[in-house]
Coordinates of C-alpha atoms in Angstrom, one line a residue:
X1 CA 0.0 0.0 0.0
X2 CA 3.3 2.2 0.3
X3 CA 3.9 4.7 3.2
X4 CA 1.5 7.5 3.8
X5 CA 1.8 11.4 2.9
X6 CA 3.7 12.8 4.6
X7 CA 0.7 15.7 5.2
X8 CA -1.1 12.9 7.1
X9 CA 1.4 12.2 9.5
X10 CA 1.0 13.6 13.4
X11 CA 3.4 16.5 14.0
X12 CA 2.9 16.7 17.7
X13 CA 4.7 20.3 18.7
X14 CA 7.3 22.3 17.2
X15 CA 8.9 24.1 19.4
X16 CA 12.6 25.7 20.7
X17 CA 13.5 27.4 17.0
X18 CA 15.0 30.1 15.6
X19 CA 15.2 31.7 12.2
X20 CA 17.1 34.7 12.0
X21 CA 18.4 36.2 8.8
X22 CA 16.9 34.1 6.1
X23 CA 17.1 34.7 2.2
X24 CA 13.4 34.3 2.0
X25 CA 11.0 33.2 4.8
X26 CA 11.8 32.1 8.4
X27 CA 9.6 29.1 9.0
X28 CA 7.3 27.5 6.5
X29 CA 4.2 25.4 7.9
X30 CA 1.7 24.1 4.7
X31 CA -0.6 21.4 3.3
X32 CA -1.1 19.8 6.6
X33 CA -4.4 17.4 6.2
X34 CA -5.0 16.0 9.8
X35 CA -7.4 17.7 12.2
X36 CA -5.3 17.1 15.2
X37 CA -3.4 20.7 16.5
X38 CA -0.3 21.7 15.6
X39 CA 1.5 23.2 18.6
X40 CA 4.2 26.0 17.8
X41 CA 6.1 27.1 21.2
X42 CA 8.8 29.2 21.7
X43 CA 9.4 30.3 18.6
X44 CA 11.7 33.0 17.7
X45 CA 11.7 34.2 13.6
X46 CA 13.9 37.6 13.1
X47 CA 15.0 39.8 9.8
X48 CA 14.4 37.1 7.5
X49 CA 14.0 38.5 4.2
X50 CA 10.4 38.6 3.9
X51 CA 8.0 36.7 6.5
X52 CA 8.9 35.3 9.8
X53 CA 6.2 32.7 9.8
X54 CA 3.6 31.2 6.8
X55 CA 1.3 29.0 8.0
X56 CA -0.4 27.7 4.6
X57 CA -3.8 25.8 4.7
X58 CA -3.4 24.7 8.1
X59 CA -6.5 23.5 9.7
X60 CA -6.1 24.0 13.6
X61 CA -3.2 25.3 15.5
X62 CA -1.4 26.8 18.7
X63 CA 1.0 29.5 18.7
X64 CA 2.8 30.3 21.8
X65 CA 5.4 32.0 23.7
X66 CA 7.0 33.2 20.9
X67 CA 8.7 36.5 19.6
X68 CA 8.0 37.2 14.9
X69 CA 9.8 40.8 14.8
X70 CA 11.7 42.7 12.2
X71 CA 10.4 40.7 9.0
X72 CA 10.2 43.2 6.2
X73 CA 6.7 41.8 4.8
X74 CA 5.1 40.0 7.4
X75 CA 5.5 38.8 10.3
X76 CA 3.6 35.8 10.8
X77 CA 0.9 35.3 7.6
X78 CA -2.0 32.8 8.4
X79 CA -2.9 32.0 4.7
X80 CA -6.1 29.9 4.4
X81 CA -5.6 28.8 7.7
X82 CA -8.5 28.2 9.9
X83 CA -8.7 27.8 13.8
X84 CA -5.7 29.6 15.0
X85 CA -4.6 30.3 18.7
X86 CA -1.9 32.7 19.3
X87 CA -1.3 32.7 22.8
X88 CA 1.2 35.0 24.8
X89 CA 3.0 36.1 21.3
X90 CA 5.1 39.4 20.5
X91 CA 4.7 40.4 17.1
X92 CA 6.6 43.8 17.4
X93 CA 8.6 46.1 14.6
X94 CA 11.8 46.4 16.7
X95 CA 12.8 44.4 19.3
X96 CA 15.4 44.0 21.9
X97 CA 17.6 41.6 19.9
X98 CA 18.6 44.0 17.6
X99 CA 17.6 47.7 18.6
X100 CA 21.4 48.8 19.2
X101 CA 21.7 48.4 15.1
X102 CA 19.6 51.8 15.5
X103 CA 22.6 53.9 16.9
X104 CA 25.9 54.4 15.0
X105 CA 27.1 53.2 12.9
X106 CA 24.3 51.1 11.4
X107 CA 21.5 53.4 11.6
X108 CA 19.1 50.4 10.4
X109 CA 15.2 51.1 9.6
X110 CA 13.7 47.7 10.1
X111 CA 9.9 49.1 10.1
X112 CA 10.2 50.7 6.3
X113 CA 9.5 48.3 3.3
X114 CA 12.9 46.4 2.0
X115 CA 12.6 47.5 -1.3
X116 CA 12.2 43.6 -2.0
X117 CA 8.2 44.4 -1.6
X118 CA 5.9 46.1 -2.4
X119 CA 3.7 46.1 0.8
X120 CA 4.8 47.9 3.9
X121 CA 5.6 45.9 6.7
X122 CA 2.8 44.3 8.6
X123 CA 2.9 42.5 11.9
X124 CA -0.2 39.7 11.1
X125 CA -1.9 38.8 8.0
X126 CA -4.8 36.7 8.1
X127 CA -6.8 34.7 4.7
X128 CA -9.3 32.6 5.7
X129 CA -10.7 29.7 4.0
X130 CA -14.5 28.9 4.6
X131 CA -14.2 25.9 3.0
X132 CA -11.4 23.3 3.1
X133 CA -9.9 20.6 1.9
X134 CA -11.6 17.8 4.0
X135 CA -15.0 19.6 4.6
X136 CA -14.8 19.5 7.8
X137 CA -14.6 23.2 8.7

């Protein structure tokens, strides 16, 4: 019968990681087809490129404890995601990490668009999908 998607497969939690500096997006989370929850703790996504989080067509999950700041585009995007918790979360422009790039000699502007996008920067996006996949939302 041969092994099963890998979209069907329990996650369990994701937790305890960073993404700092990427070319593109921090953390990528799509496609996922089971209606257990997804737990996301302790997360910490900074300056990547564009987002610091994508959760894509994602039927239920938790985010917590974590710190999205600094991404040019977005910080966390919830694209036709459905039943999401965010629980003690900082989504912020500037954060602590990195505010001494603000004073000589950097003089960084981490809350102005990239020039990569088009969109200014935005702390949560949110797309909704009514109906899903397995029809069961």
């Amino acid at each position: 019968k041969g092994s099963p998607s890998a979209r069907q497969l329990p996650m369990g939690e994701f937790s305890h990681n960073e993404a700092k500096s990427n070319g593109d997006r921090g953390m990528v989370f799509e496609n996922y087809e089971l209606s257990d929850t997804v737990v996301f703790s302790n997360l910490k996504s900074i300056k990547n490129r564009y987002d610091g989080l994508l959760l894509y067509n994602i039927g239920r999950a938790i985010i917590r404890e974590s710190l999205f700041a600094e991404n040019p585009k977005y910080n966390v995007e919830l694209r036709y995601s459905d039943d999401i918790e965010m629980i003690d979360t900082d989504i912020k422009g500037i954060s602590a990490a990195t505010k001494y790039l603000h004073h000589p000699s950097y003089f960084s502007k981490p809350c102005i668009s990239n020039g990569y996008t088009p969109d200014s920067p935005t702390g949560l996006i949110m797309q909704t999908k009514l109906y899903r996949w397995n029809g069961s939302y």
